[in-house]
CSV table of C-alpha atoms in Angstrom, one decimal:
chain,number,residue,atom,x,y,z
A,130,UNK,CA,0.0,0.0,0.0
A,131,UNK,CA,2.7,2.4,1.0
A,132,UNK,CA,4.7,1.3,-2.1
A,133,UNK,CA,1.7,2.2,-4.3
A,134,UNK,CA,1.2,5.6,-2.7
A,135,UNK,CA,4.9,6.5,-3.2
A,136,UNK,CA,4.7,5.4,-6.8
A,137,UNK,CA,1.6,7.5,-7.3
A,138,UNK,CA,3.2,10.6,-5.8
A,139,UNK,CA,6.3,10.2,-8.0
A,140,UNK,CA,4.2,9.7,-11.1
A,141,UNK,CA,2.2,12.8,-10.2
A,142,UNK,CA,5.3,14.9,-9.6
A,143,UNK,CA,7.2,13.7,-12.6
A,144,UNK,CA,4.6,13.3,-15.3
A,145,UNK,CA,2.0,16.0,-14.6
A,146,UNK,CA,4.4,18.9,-15.3
A,147,UNK,CA,5.0,17.4,-18.8
A,148,UNK,CA,1.3,17.8,-19.6
A,149,UNK,CA,2.1,21.5,-20.1
A,150,UNK,CA,4.2,20.6,-23.2
A,151,UNK,CA,1.2,19.2,-25.1
A,152,UNK,CA,1.0,21.6,-28.1
A,153,UNK,CA,-2.3,23.4,-28.7
A,154,UNK,CA,-1.2,24.9,-32.0
A,155,UNK,CA,1.8,23.8,-33.9
A,156,UNK,CA,4.1,25.9,-36.0
A,157,UNK,CA,7.4,24.9,-37.6
A,158,UNK,CA,9.9,27.4,-36.3
A,159,UNK,CA,12.3,27.7,-39.3
A,160,UNK,CA,15.2,28.9,-37.1
A,161,UNK,CA,14.9,25.8,-35.0
A,162,UNK,CA,14.6,23.5,-38.0
A,163,UNK,CA,17.8,25.0,-39.5
A,164,UNK,CA,19.8,23.9,-36.4
A,165,UNK,CA,18.5,20.4,-36.6
A,166,UNK,CA,21.1,19.2,-39.2
A,167,UNK,CA,24.0,20.4,-37.1
A,168,UNK,CA,22.4,19.2,-33.9
A,169,UNK,CA,21.7,15.7,-35.2
A,170,UNK,CA,25.0,15.2,-36.9
A,171,UNK,CA,26.9,16.5,-33.8
A,172,UNK,CA,25.0,14.1,-31.6
A,173,UNK,CA,25.5,11.2,-34.1
A,174,UNK,CA,29.3,11.7,-34.3
A,175,UNK,CA,29.6,12.5,-30.5
A,176,UNK,CA,27.6,9.3,-29.6
A,177,UNK,CA,29.7,7.2,-32.0
A,178,UNK,CA,33.0,8.5,-30.5
A,179,UNK,CA,31.6,8.0,-27.0
A,180,UNK,CA,30.7,4.3,-27.7
A,181,UNK,CA,34.1,3.7,-29.3
A,182,UNK,CA,36.3,5.2,-26.6
A,183,UNK,CA,33.9,4.2,-23.9
A,184,UNK,CA,34.0,0.5,-24.9
A,185,UNK,CA,37.7,0.3,-25.1
A,186,UNK,CA,38.3,2.3,-21.9
A,187,UNK,CA,35.5,0.6,-19.9
A,188,UNK,CA,36.9,-2.8,-20.7
A,189,UNK,CA,40.4,-1.7,-19.5
A,190,UNK,CA,39.1,-0.3,-16.2
A,191,UNK,CA,36.9,-3.4,-15.6
A,192,UNK,CA,39.5,-6.0,-16.4
A,193,UNK,CA,42.9,-4.6,-15.8
A,194,UNK,CA,44.4,-4.5,-12.3
A,195,UNK,CA,47.1,-2.4,-10.8
A,196,UNK,CA,47.8,1.0,-9.5
A,197,UNK,CA,48.2,2.7,-12.9
A,198,UNK,CA,44.7,1.9,-14.1
A,199,UNK,CA,43.2,3.2,-10.8
A,200,UNK,CA,44.9,6.5,-11.4
A,201,UNK,CA,43.7,6.5,-15.0
A,202,UNK,CA,40.2,5.9,-13.8
A,203,UNK,CA,40.5,8.9,-11.5
A,204,UNK,CA,41.9,11.1,-14.2
A,205,UNK,CA,39.1,10.1,-16.6
A,206,UNK,CA,36.4,11.0,-14.0
A,207,UNK,CA,37.9,14.5,-13.5
A,208,UNK,CA,35.4,16.4,-15.7
A,209,UNK,CA,32.6,15.0,-13.5
A,210,UNK,CA,34.0,16.8,-10.5
A,211,UNK,CA,35.5,19.9,-12.1
A,212,UNK,CA,33.8,22.9,-13.7
A,213,UNK,CA,34.0,22.1,-17.4
A,214,UNK,CA,32.6,25.4,-18.5
A,215,UNK,CA,35.3,27.3,-16.6
A,216,UNK,CA,38.0,25.1,-18.0
A,217,UNK,CA,36.8,25.8,-21.5
A,218,UNK,CA,37.8,29.4,-21.1
A,219,UNK,CA,41.4,28.3,-21.4
A,220,UNK,CA,40.6,25.7,-24.0
A,221,UNK,CA,39.0,28.3,-26.2
A,222,UNK,CA,42.2,30.3,-26.5
A,223,UNK,CA,44.0,27.1,-27.4
A,224,UNK,CA,41.4,26.2,-30.0
A,225,UNK,CA,41.8,29.6,-31.6
A,226,UNK,CA,45.5,28.9,-31.9
A,227,UNK,CA,44.9,25.5,-33.3
A,228,UNK,CA,42.2,26.7,-35.7
A,229,UNK,CA,39.5,24.6,-33.9
A,230,UNK,CA,37.5,27.5,-32.6
A,231,UNK,CA,34.1,28.1,-34.2
A,232,UNK,CA,34.5,24.7,-35.9
A,233,UNK,CA,32.3,21.6,-35.7
A,234,UNK,CA,35.3,19.5,-34.6
A,235,UNK,CA,36.3,22.0,-31.9
A,236,UNK,CA,32.8,21.8,-30.3
A,237,UNK,CA,32.8,18.0,-30.7
A,238,UNK,CA,36.1,17.7,-28.8
A,239,UNK,CA,34.9,19.9,-25.9
A,240,UNK,CA,31.5,18.1,-25.7
A,241,UNK,CA,33.5,14.9,-25.1
A,242,UNK,CA,34.5,16.4,-21.7
A,243,UNK,CA,31.0,16.3,-20.0
A,244,UNK,CA,29.9,13.1,-21.8
A,245,UNK,CA,32.8,10.7,-21.9
A,246,UNK,CA,33.3,10.2,-18.2
A,247,UNK,CA,29.7,9.0,-17.9
A,248,UNK,CA,30.0,6.7,-20.9
A,249,UNK,CA,33.2,5.1,-19.5
A,250,UNK,CA,31.5,4.6,-16.2
A,251,UNK,CA,28.6,2.8,-17.8
A,252,UNK,CA,30.7,0.6,-19.9
A,253,UNK,CA,32.9,-0.2,-16.9
A,254,UNK,CA,29.8,-1.3,-15.0
A,255,UNK,CA,28.5,-3.3,-17.9
A,256,UNK,CA,31.8,-5.2,-18.3
A,257,UNK,CA,32.0,-5.8,-14.5
A,258,UNK,CA,28.5,-7.1,-14.6
A,259,UNK,CA,29.4,-9.5,-17.4
A,260,UNK,CA,32.4,-10.6,-15.4
A,261,UNK,CA,35.8,-11.9,-16.4
A,262,UNK,CA,34.8,-15.6,-16.4
A,263,UNK,CA,32.0,-14.9,-18.9
A,264,UNK,CA,34.4,-13.0,-21.1
A,265,UNK,CA,36.9,-15.8,-21.1
A,266,UNK,CA,34.2,-18.4,-21.8
A,267,UNK,CA,33.2,-16.4,-24.8
A,268,UNK,CA,36.8,-16.5,-26.1
A,269,UNK,CA,36.6,-20.3,-26.0
A,270,UNK,CA,33.3,-20.3,-27.8
A,271,UNK,CA,34.2,-17.9,-30.6
A,272,UNK,CA,37.8,-17.0,-31.4
A,273,UNK,CA,37.0,-14.4,-34.0
A,274,UNK,CA,37.0,-11.0,-32.3
A,275,UNK,CA,34.5,-9.4,-34.6
A,276,UNK,CA,32.1,-12.3,-34.5
A,277,UNK,CA,32.4,-12.4,-30.7
A,278,UNK,CA,31.3,-8.8,-30.5
A,279,UNK,CA,28.5,-9.1,-33.0
A,280,UNK,CA,27.1,-12.4,-31.5
A,281,UNK,CA,27.9,-12.2,-27.8
A,282,UNK,CA,29.3,-9.1,-26.2
A,283,UNK,CA,27.3,-6.5,-28.2
A,284,UNK,CA,23.9,-8.0,-27.6
A,285,UNK,CA,24.7,-8.7,-23.9
A,286,UNK,CA,25.6,-5.1,-23.3
A,287,UNK,CA,22.5,-3.8,-24.9
A,288,UNK,CA,21.2,-1.8,-22.0
A,289,UNK,CA,24.5,-0.1,-21.4
A,290,UNK,CA,24.6,0.9,-25.1
A,291,UNK,CA,21.1,2.3,-24.8
A,292,UNK,CA,21.8,4.3,-21.7
A,293,UNK,CA,25.0,5.8,-23.1
A,294,UNK,CA,23.3,7.0,-26.2
A,295,UNK,CA,20.5,8.6,-24.2
A,296,UNK,CA,22.8,10.3,-21.7
A,297,UNK,CA,25.1,11.7,-24.4
A,298,UNK,CA,22.2,13.0,-26.4
A,299,UNK,CA,20.6,14.7,-23.4
A,300,UNK,CA,23.8,16.3,-22.1
A,301,UNK,CA,24.8,17.5,-25.6
A,302,UNK,CA,21.4,19.0,-26.2
A,303,UNK,CA,21.5,21.0,-23.0
A,304,UNK,CA,24.9,22.7,-23.5
A,305,UNK,CA,24.2,26.3,-24.3
A,306,UNK,CA,27.2,28.1,-22.7
A,307,UNK,CA,29.8,25.6,-23.9
A,308,UNK,CA,28.6,25.6,-27.5
A,309,UNK,CA,28.2,29.3,-27.6
A,310,UNK,CA,31.7,29.9,-26.4
A,311,UNK,CA,33.6,27.3,-28.4
A,312,UNK,CA,31.3,27.4,-31.5
A,313,UNK,CA,31.3,31.1,-31.5
A,314,UNK,CA,27.7,31.2,-32.8
A,315,UNK,CA,28.9,29.6,-36.0
A,316,UNK,CA,28.1,26.0,-34.9
A,317,UNK,CA,24.4,26.2,-34.4
A,318,UNK,CA,23.0,23.7,-32.1
A,319,UNK,CA,19.4,23.7,-31.0
A,320,UNK,CA,20.2,25.0,-27.5
A,321,UNK,CA,21.5,28.2,-29.1
A,322,UNK,CA,18.1,28.9,-30.6
A,323,UNK,CA,16.1,27.6,-27.6
A,324,UNK,CA,17.9,29.5,-24.9
A,325,UNK,CA,17.0,33.1,-26.0
A,326,UNK,CA,13.4,32.0,-26.5
A,327,UNK,CA,13.1,31.1,-22.8
A,328,UNK,CA,14.1,34.5,-21.7
A,329,UNK,CA,11.9,36.1,-24.3
A,330,UNK,CA,8.2,36.8,-24.1
A,331,UNK,CA,6.8,34.2,-26.5
A,332,UNK,CA,5.8,31.2,-24.5
A,333,UNK,CA,4.5,29.5,-27.6
A,334,UNK,CA,7.9,29.6,-29.3
A,335,UNK,CA,9.6,28.5,-26.1
A,336,UNK,CA,7.2,25.6,-25.8
A,337,UNK,CA,8.0,24.4,-29.3
A,338,UNK,CA,11.7,24.5,-28.5
A,339,UNK,CA,11.1,22.4,-25.4
A,340,UNK,CA,9.2,19.9,-27.3
A,341,UNK,CA,12.1,19.5,-29.7
A,342,UNK,CA,14.4,19.1,-26.7
A,343,UNK,CA,12.3,16.3,-25.3
A,344,UNK,CA,11.3,14.6,-28.6
A,345,UNK,CA,14.9,14.4,-30.0
A,346,UNK,CA,16.2,12.1,-27.2
A,347,UNK,CA,13.1,10.0,-27.4
A,348,UNK,CA,13.3,9.7,-31.2
A,349,UNK,CA,17.0,8.8,-31.1
A,350,UNK,CA,16.3,6.3,-28.3
A,351,UNK,CA,13.6,4.6,-30.2
A,352,UNK,CA,15.5,4.4,-33.5
A,353,UNK,CA,18.3,2.8,-31.5
A,354,UNK,CA,15.9,0.5,-29.8
A,355,UNK,CA,14.7,-0.8,-33.2
A,356,UNK,CA,18.2,-1.2,-34.5
A,357,UNK,CA,19.3,-3.1,-31.4
A,358,UNK,CA,16.2,-5.3,-31.5
A,359,UNK,CA,17.0,-6.0,-35.2
A,360,UNK,CA,20.5,-6.9,-34.3
A,361,UNK,CA,19.4,-9.4,-31.6
A,362,UNK,CA,16.9,-10.9,-34.0
A,363,UNK,CA,19.5,-11.4,-36.7
A,364,UNK,CA,21.9,-12.9,-34.2
A,365,UNK,CA,19.2,-15.3,-33.0
A,366,UNK,CA,18.5,-16.5,-36.5
A,367,UNK,CA,22.2,-16.9,-37.4
A,368,UNK,CA,23.0,-18.7,-34.3
A,369,UNK,CA,20.0,-21.0,-34.4
A,370,UNK,CA,21.3,-24.3,-33.1
A,371,UNK,CA,24.7,-23.8,-34.6
A,372,UNK,CA,26.6,-24.1,-31.3
A,373,UNK,CA,24.1,-26.5,-29.8
A,374,UNK,CA,26.1,-29.7,-29.5
A,375,UNK,CA,23.2,-31.6,-28.1
A,376,UNK,CA,21.3,-31.4,-31.4
A,377,UNK,CA,23.9,-33.2,-33.5
B,14,UNK,CA,41.4,-11.9,-24.0
B,15,UNK,CA,42.1,-8.4,-25.0
B,16,UNK,CA,41.7,-6.3,-21.9
B,17,UNK,CA,41.0,-2.9,-23.5
B,18,UNK,CA,43.0,0.2,-23.5
B,19,UNK,CA,42.5,3.2,-21.3
B,20,UNK,CA,45.3,5.4,-22.7
B,21,UNK,CA,43.4,7.3,-25.5
B,22,UNK,CA,40.6,8.4,-23.1
B,23,UNK,CA,43.1,9.3,-20.3
B,24,UNK,CA,45.3,11.3,-22.6
B,25,UNK,CA,42.3,13.1,-24.3
B,26,UNK,CA,40.5,14.0,-21.1
B,27,UNK,CA,43.6,14.8,-19.0
B,28,UNK,CA,45.1,16.7,-21.9
B,29,UNK,CA,42.1,19.0,-22.2
B,30,UNK,CA,41.6,19.5,-18.5
B,31,UNK,CA,45.3,20.2,-17.7
B,32,UNK,CA,45.9,22.3,-20.8
B,33,UNK,CA,42.7,24.4,-20.2
B,34,UNK,CA,43.8,25.0,-16.6
B,35,UNK,CA,47.4,25.8,-17.7
B,36,UNK,CA,46.2,28.4,-20.2
B,37,UNK,CA,43.9,30.0,-17.7
B,38,UNK,CA,46.8,30.0,-15.2
B,39,UNK,CA,49.1,31.7,-17.7
B,40,UNK,CA,46.6,34.4,-18.3
B,41,UNK,CA,46.5,35.5,-14.6
B,42,UNK,CA,48.8,37.3,-12.2
B,43,UNK,CA,48.8,37.3,-8.4
B,44,UNK,CA,47.1,40.6,-8.4
B,45,UNK,CA,44.0,39.0,-10.1
B,46,UNK,CA,43.6,36.6,-7.2
B,47,UNK,CA,44.0,39.1,-4.5
B,48,UNK,CA,41.5,41.3,-6.2
B,49,UNK,CA,39.1,38.4,-6.3
B,50,UNK,CA,39.1,38.0,-2.5
B,51,UNK,CA,38.4,41.7,-2.1
B,52,UNK,CA,35.6,41.7,-4.6
B,53,UNK,CA,32.2,41.7,-2.7
B,54,UNK,CA,30.3,40.7,-5.9
B,55,UNK,CA,32.4,37.6,-6.4
B,56,UNK,CA,32.1,36.6,-2.7
B,57,UNK,CA,28.4,37.1,-2.6
B,58,UNK,CA,28.1,35.1,-5.8
B,59,UNK,CA,30.1,32.2,-4.2
B,60,UNK,CA,27.8,32.4,-1.1
B,61,UNK,CA,24.6,32.1,-3.0
B,62,UNK,CA,26.0,29.4,-5.3
B,63,UNK,CA,27.0,27.3,-2.4
B,64,UNK,CA,23.6,27.7,-0.9
B,65,UNK,CA,21.9,26.5,-4.1
B,66,UNK,CA,24.4,23.7,-4.7
B,67,UNK,CA,24.4,22.4,-1.1
B,68,UNK,CA,20.6,22.4,-0.7
B,69,UNK,CA,20.1,20.8,-4.2
B,70,UNK,CA,22.7,18.2,-3.5
B,71,UNK,CA,21.6,17.3,0.0
B,72,UNK,CA,17.9,17.0,-0.9
B,73,UNK,CA,18.4,15.1,-4.2
B,74,UNK,CA,20.8,12.6,-2.6
B,75,UNK,CA,18.7,12.0,0.5
B,76,UNK,CA,15.5,11.5,-1.6
B,77,UNK,CA,17.2,9.6,-4.4
B,78,UNK,CA,19.0,7.3,-2.1
B,79,UNK,CA,15.9,6.7,0.0
B,80,UNK,CA,13.9,5.8,-3.2
B,81,UNK,CA,16.7,3.6,-4.5
B,82,UNK,CA,16.7,1.7,-1.1
B,83,UNK,CA,12.9,1.5,-1.0
B,84,UNK,CA,12.6,0.2,-4.6
B,85,UNK,CA,15.8,-1.9,-4.8
B,86,UNK,CA,14.0,-5.3,-4.5
B,87,UNK,CA,11.3,-4.6,-7.1
B,88,UNK,CA,11.0,-1.4,-9.1
B,89,UNK,CA,7.8,-1.9,-11.0
B,90,UNK,CA,6.5,1.2,-12.6
B,91,UNK,CA,8.6,3.5,-10.5
B,92,UNK,CA,11.8,3.0,-12.5
B,93,UNK,CA,10.0,3.7,-15.7
B,94,UNK,CA,8.4,6.9,-14.4
B,95,UNK,CA,11.7,8.1,-12.8
B,96,UNK,CA,13.5,7.5,-16.2
B,97,UNK,CA,11.3,10.2,-17.9
B,98,UNK,CA,13.3,13.2,-16.5
B,99,UNK,CA,16.4,11.6,-17.9
B,100,UNK,CA,15.1,12.2,-21.4
B,101,UNK,CA,14.5,15.9,-20.7
B,102,UNK,CA,17.6,18.1,-21.0
B,103,UNK,CA,18.2,20.7,-18.2
B,104,UNK,CA,17.1,23.5,-20.6
B,105,UNK,CA,13.7,21.8,-21.0
B,106,UNK,CA,13.4,21.4,-17.2
B,107,UNK,CA,14.1,25.1,-16.8
B,108,UNK,CA,11.2,25.8,-19.2
B,109,UNK,CA,8.9,23.7,-17.0
B,110,UNK,CA,9.9,25.9,-14.1
B,111,UNK,CA,9.2,29.1,-16.1
B,112,UNK,CA,5.8,27.6,-17.2
B,113,UNK,CA,4.5,26.6,-13.8
B,114,UNK,CA,6.3,28.6,-11.2
B,115,UNK,CA,6.3,32.1,-12.9
B,116,UNK,CA,3.1,33.3,-11.2
B,117,UNK,CA,3.8,31.8,-7.8
B,118,UNK,CA,5.0,34.4,-5.3
B,119,UNK,CA,7.7,32.8,-3.2
B,120,UNK,CA,9.0,30.0,-5.3
B,121,UNK,CA,8.8,31.7,-8.7
B,122,UNK,CA,11.8,32.4,-10.9
B,123,UNK,CA,13.9,35.5,-10.2
B,124,UNK,CA,13.3,35.3,-6.4
B,125,UNK,CA,16.3,35.8,-4.1
B,126,UNK,CA,15.7,32.5,-2.4
B,127,UNK,CA,16.4,30.6,-5.7
B,128,UNK,CA,13.7,28.0,-4.9
B,129,UNK,CA,12.8,27.6,-8.6
B,130,UNK,CA,16.4,26.7,-9.5
B,131,UNK,CA,16.6,24.2,-6.6
B,132,UNK,CA,13.3,22.6,-7.7
B,133,UNK,CA,14.5,22.3,-11.3
B,134,UNK,CA,17.6,20.6,-10.1
B,135,UNK,CA,15.6,18.2,-7.9
B,136,UNK,CA,13.4,17.3,-10.9
B,137,UNK,CA,16.6,16.3,-12.8
B,138,UNK,CA,18.9,15.1,-10.1
B,139,UNK,CA,16.7,12.8,-7.9
B,140,UNK,CA,16.3,10.4,-10.9
B,141,UNK,CA,20.0,10.6,-11.5
B,142,UNK,CA,20.9,9.7,-7.9
B,143,UNK,CA,18.2,7.0,-8.0
B,144,UNK,CA,19.6,5.3,-11.1
B,145,UNK,CA,23.2,5.8,-9.9
B,146,UNK,CA,22.5,4.0,-6.6
B,147,UNK,CA,20.0,1.4,-7.7
B,148,UNK,CA,22.6,-1.1,-8.8
B,149,UNK,CA,24.6,-0.5,-5.6
B,150,UNK,CA,21.5,-1.3,-3.4
B,151,UNK,CA,20.8,-4.3,-5.5
B,152,UNK,CA,24.3,-5.7,-5.0
B,153,UNK,CA,24.0,-5.4,-1.2
B,154,UNK,CA,24.2,-8.7,0.5
B,155,UNK,CA,21.5,-9.0,3.2
B,156,UNK,CA,23.5,-11.8,4.9
B,157,UNK,CA,25.8,-9.3,6.4
B,158,UNK,CA,23.0,-7.7,8.3
B,159,UNK,CA,21.7,-11.2,9.4
B,160,UNK,CA,25.2,-12.0,10.6
B,161,UNK,CA,25.2,-8.8,12.6
B,162,UNK,CA,21.8,-9.8,14.1
B,163,UNK,CA,23.2,-13.1,15.1
B,164,UNK,CA,26.2,-11.5,16.7
B,165,UNK,CA,23.9,-9.2,18.6
B,166,UNK,CA,25.2,-6.0,17.1
B,167,UNK,CA,23.3,-2.8,17.8
B,168,UNK,CA,21.0,-1.4,15.1
B,169,UNK,CA,23.4,1.3,14.1
B,170,UNK,CA,26.4,-1.1,13.9
B,171,UNK,CA,24.4,-3.6,11.9
B,172,UNK,CA,23.5,-0.9,9.4
B,173,UNK,CA,27.0,0.3,9.1
B,174,UNK,CA,28.6,-3.1,8.6
B,175,UNK,CA,25.8,-4.5,6.5
B,176,UNK,CA,25.0,-1.6,4.3
B,177,UNK,CA,26.9,1.6,5.3
B,178,UNK,CA,30.3,0.4,4.2
B,179,UNK,CA,29.2,-0.5,0.8
B,180,UNK,CA,27.0,2.6,0.3
B,181,UNK,CA,29.2,5.3,1.7
B,182,UNK,CA,31.5,5.7,-1.3
B,183,UNK,CA,28.9,5.6,-4.1
B,184,UNK,CA,26.6,7.9,-2.2
B,185,UNK,CA,29.3,10.5,-1.6
B,186,UNK,CA,30.4,10.1,-5.2
B,187,UNK,CA,26.9,10.8,-6.5
B,188,UNK,CA,26.7,13.7,-4.1
B,189,UNK,CA,30.0,15.1,-5.4
B,190,UNK,CA,28.9,14.8,-9.0
B,191,UNK,CA,25.6,16.6,-8.3
B,192,UNK,CA,27.4,19.2,-6.2
B,193,UNK,CA,30.0,20.1,-8.8
B,194,UNK,CA,27.3,20.2,-11.5
B,195,UNK,CA,24.9,22.4,-9.6
B,196,UNK,CA,27.7,24.7,-8.3
B,197,UNK,CA,28.9,25.7,-11.8
B,198,UNK,CA,26.0,25.1,-14.1
B,199,UNK,CA,25.1,28.0,-16.4
B,200,UNK,CA,21.9,27.3,-18.3
B,201,UNK,CA,19.4,26.8,-15.4
B,202,UNK,CA,20.5,29.7,-13.2
B,203,UNK,CA,20.9,32.0,-16.2
B,204,UNK,CA,17.2,31.5,-17.0
B,205,UNK,CA,15.8,31.3,-13.5
B,206,UNK,CA,18.2,33.3,-11.3
B,207,UNK,CA,18.1,36.9,-10.2
B,208,UNK,CA,20.3,39.5,-11.8
B,209,UNK,CA,22.1,40.2,-8.6
B,210,UNK,CA,23.8,38.2,-7.1
B,211,UNK,CA,24.3,35.9,-10.0
B,212,UNK,CA,25.3,32.3,-9.5
B,213,UNK,CA,29.0,31.7,-10.0
B,214,UNK,CA,28.7,29.9,-13.4
B,215,UNK,CA,26.6,32.8,-14.8
B,216,UNK,CA,28.8,35.4,-13.2
B,217,UNK,CA,32.1,34.0,-14.6
B,218,UNK,CA,30.7,33.2,-18.0
B,219,UNK,CA,29.3,36.8,-18.3
B,220,UNK,CA,32.6,38.2,-17.2
B,221,UNK,CA,34.4,36.2,-19.8
B,222,UNK,CA,32.1,36.8,-22.7
B,223,UNK,CA,30.3,40.1,-22.2
B,224,UNK,CA,32.4,42.4,-20.2
B,225,UNK,CA,35.3,44.4,-21.6
B,226,UNK,CA,38.6,42.5,-22.1
B,227,UNK,CA,40.1,44.0,-18.9
B,228,UNK,CA,37.9,41.8,-16.8
B,229,UNK,CA,38.8,38.5,-18.6
B,230,UNK,CA,41.8,37.8,-16.3
B,231,UNK,CA,39.3,37.8,-13.4
B,232,UNK,CA,37.3,35.1,-15.2
B,233,UNK,CA,40.5,33.1,-15.7
B,234,UNK,CA,41.4,33.6,-12.1
B,235,UNK,CA,38.0,32.3,-10.9
B,236,UNK,CA,38.4,29.3,-13.2
B,237,UNK,CA,41.8,28.4,-11.8
B,238,UNK,CA,40.8,29.0,-8.2
B,239,UNK,CA,37.6,27.0,-8.2
B,240,UNK,CA,39.1,24.2,-10.2
B,241,UNK,CA,41.9,24.0,-7.8
B,242,UNK,CA,39.7,24.0,-4.7
B,243,UNK,CA,37.5,21.2,-6.2
B,244,UNK,CA,40.5,19.2,-7.2
B,245,UNK,CA,41.8,19.4,-3.7
B,246,UNK,CA,38.4,18.4,-2.3
B,247,UNK,CA,38.4,15.4,-4.7
B,248,UNK,CA,41.9,14.3,-3.6
B,249,UNK,CA,41.0,14.5,0.1
B,250,UNK,CA,37.7,12.7,-0.6
B,251,UNK,CA,39.3,9.8,-2.4
B,252,UNK,CA,42.3,9.6,-0.1
B,253,UNK,CA,40.2,9.4,3.1
B,254,UNK,CA,37.0,7.6,2.2
B,255,UNK,CA,38.2,5.0,-0.3
B,256,UNK,CA,40.8,3.3,1.9
B,257,UNK,CA,38.3,3.3,4.7
B,258,UNK,CA,35.6,1.5,2.8
B,259,UNK,CA,38.0,-0.7,0.9
B,260,UNK,CA,39.7,-2.0,4.0
B,261,UNK,CA,36.4,-2.9,5.6
B,262,UNK,CA,34.8,-4.5,2.5
B,263,UNK,CA,37.9,-6.3,1.3
B,264,UNK,CA,37.6,-10.0,0.7
B,265,UNK,CA,34.0,-9.7,-0.5
B,266,UNK,CA,33.3,-11.7,-3.6
B,267,UNK,CA,31.6,-9.6,-6.2
């Protein structure tokens, strides 16, 4: 009974505020639409990089022992505990010197700072949950590295992959100050258009921006869900009985 | 088995953090720092930021940890519902605050008590803490507490040896992450905060971008100073808490 009451209160507090986002009239704000290409491609590249680096690093942190890797783990988590925005003041000057300021790639690199530590943590947890014995078992079953990832490790880490994409998307979408500073207004992400709308007078325009901010993560999440589901289905079909020695 | 490689990530992240700090440091002189400590606007901004960050952190960690403990065994719908705020970026959460709290007298945006900022953070950070701690609560082994019961330990000691040791580090870690984030965030306080005193993230960012160039060294000085203080806190935190909990929980099979 108490459990149900708490769930009801949480549901009320979390979901009811979102009702205010249901649109009454819908317009396509052209300025917001223009930023979508940059926003989506930035998120796509950023997510891909996060997965790549996160996978490799998370595995190392989970399965390597020793003092060095513990220090590396601490160094990698630094951006979680330090003010990234304040650090980017110095980085901006460096980016100007390197020609990375006001560039897509410059913003991409800086956006790795607030996202990558989370990604690595999630991959570390996923690898720890799988466990070393399971990983070694898989080496015995399937010697090919690529096949091992496609058939075993990948599908088994599905929930981690999903959470990483979601978190990276949401964090990247919310960065106004960082993108303004490093992108110099040239790299137009959706936050750059949304932010001024909130301090302006038009609640309708602000609402539309917010809907985009909420819909984009959901959309990306569901596209990914379908892709991962397809992956698992294909693997199931391909593996159908092939390794089942009892059936021979 | 290939055991992964942590070098690229370490070099990339450490490189950017250290170099950013180094450039900031090279842009400042001693005079800038001593001026900071005499600047009442800066000190007031620090004060109000600490108030917002500490209250947001304490509340979200207490509520998030309690929920994680309560729903550790079976989450049911609660986990699904609590996942919803994770889909909403902080900017969107700030819009919700503008939408609902604007007409309310005490907790509305642009009030000196900053309640709207704290509420926005709670909406986003309670779910974060919940999902951060849920796996930790799930891994807890109830046999430790039963052992304590058998040995006739007091309630407090039972809690400490059965749960506390395993929870202390992750809880403080979650608190540290939320604290650092809420202390320096720009977007939410820029939209919901008062024009004076500004929260430190807004104050510094505005100094750096809007003010005339003569005030930029001040922004760099704040960057160096606060990064340094937080780094020091982090070192103290890992040096003291980690060995304490590791010593006690050693020998436990994961």
